[in-house]
């Protein structure tokens, strides 16, 4: 049994995660959720005074916005769409027969709805803000959290198919948003230190699809557009990205028509916390029973 499977099994045995029979789709116990709630309070302590506007979207988003985002160009392998039965009574009868016989795929006649699963917490934000008009000269800051879907089944408990991302998104001038990103890299390191986690920050790239994707990934790295804060969870040699710090230049501003008050295109950056990954890093580092965690860590999280 490899390291990853055994950590997942230990999490199941301890009742922290709940097996659903699908890799990467887990229930969470109250004890697991307590850690996430406490860590989100810590995020608020670090970021609360910045005055970000909070918005919470459900884990599904407008399919038209998703199409416009270009997600299917870059990450078709990760996307999840919501399909429903849209037939008449006759279609319903043949659907039930198909399910009963079990030979044919009963889902083949399901029709795409107007909803797709949210791939990252910030995706519904850009079209929402674009509708409001120009971004103020002093910039704009948003606080988001959402369950996100990515079709990447795995027995690594840190790679789930439905997981939560807390994000801060900043819009403004290049200097404004790159300063924002730098300040969260510093804060990220400080926060993890307070909860006793060993971190490294490194340049990174998104998992762009296919051969053309390799070029996009190299380009992203060469330009230092994405950094990750890494913490050992299932491997010390290959630590896991628990936060990411992304500078989109004016790409999202151009795509969504995000203009500044002076007419220039807004730059954007986002900082994402992988909430399950952070909880898993804490359980991996300090043990599966929070009562045994170092006093300083408990104090930071629960006062
Ligand atoms: P990875 O390189 O590990 O696939 P990513 O670059 O795709 O991650 P981002 O798109 O930057 O990740 O997402 C923001 C954060 O969400 C990540 O830093 C991570 O903490 C978390 N995250 C991403 N994918 C998963 C997943 N499958 N399961 C749990 N958390 C995830
Ligand atoms: Zn984002």
PDB file of C-alpha atoms and ligand atoms in Angstrom, residues 120-122 126 165 167 169 246 248 270-271, ligand 2:
ATOM      1  CA  UNK A 120     -12.461  27.798  -9.030  1.00  0.00           C
ATOM      2  CA  UNK A 121     -14.127  30.101  -6.513  1.00  0.00           C
ATOM      3  CA  UNK A 122     -13.326  33.247  -8.487  1.00  0.00           C
ATOM      4  CA  UNK A 126     -15.471  38.471 -13.018  1.00  0.00           C
ATOM      5  CA  UNK A 165     -11.396  27.141  -2.064  1.00  0.00           C
ATOM      6  CA  UNK A 167     -10.104  33.238  -2.304  1.00  0.00           C
ATOM      7  CA  UNK A 169      -9.419  38.533  -5.650  1.00  0.00           C
ATOM      8  CA  UNK A 246      -1.981  34.032  -9.305  1.00  0.00           C
ATOM      9  CA  UNK A 248      -3.528  37.198 -14.488  1.00  0.00           C
ATOM     10  CA  UNK A 270      -6.204  36.025  -6.902  1.00  0.00           C
ATOM     11  CA  UNK A 271      -4.984  34.196  -3.838  1.00  0.00           C
TER      12      UNK A 271
HETATM   13 ZN1  LIG B   2      -8.701  32.274  -8.737  1.00  0.00          ZN
END
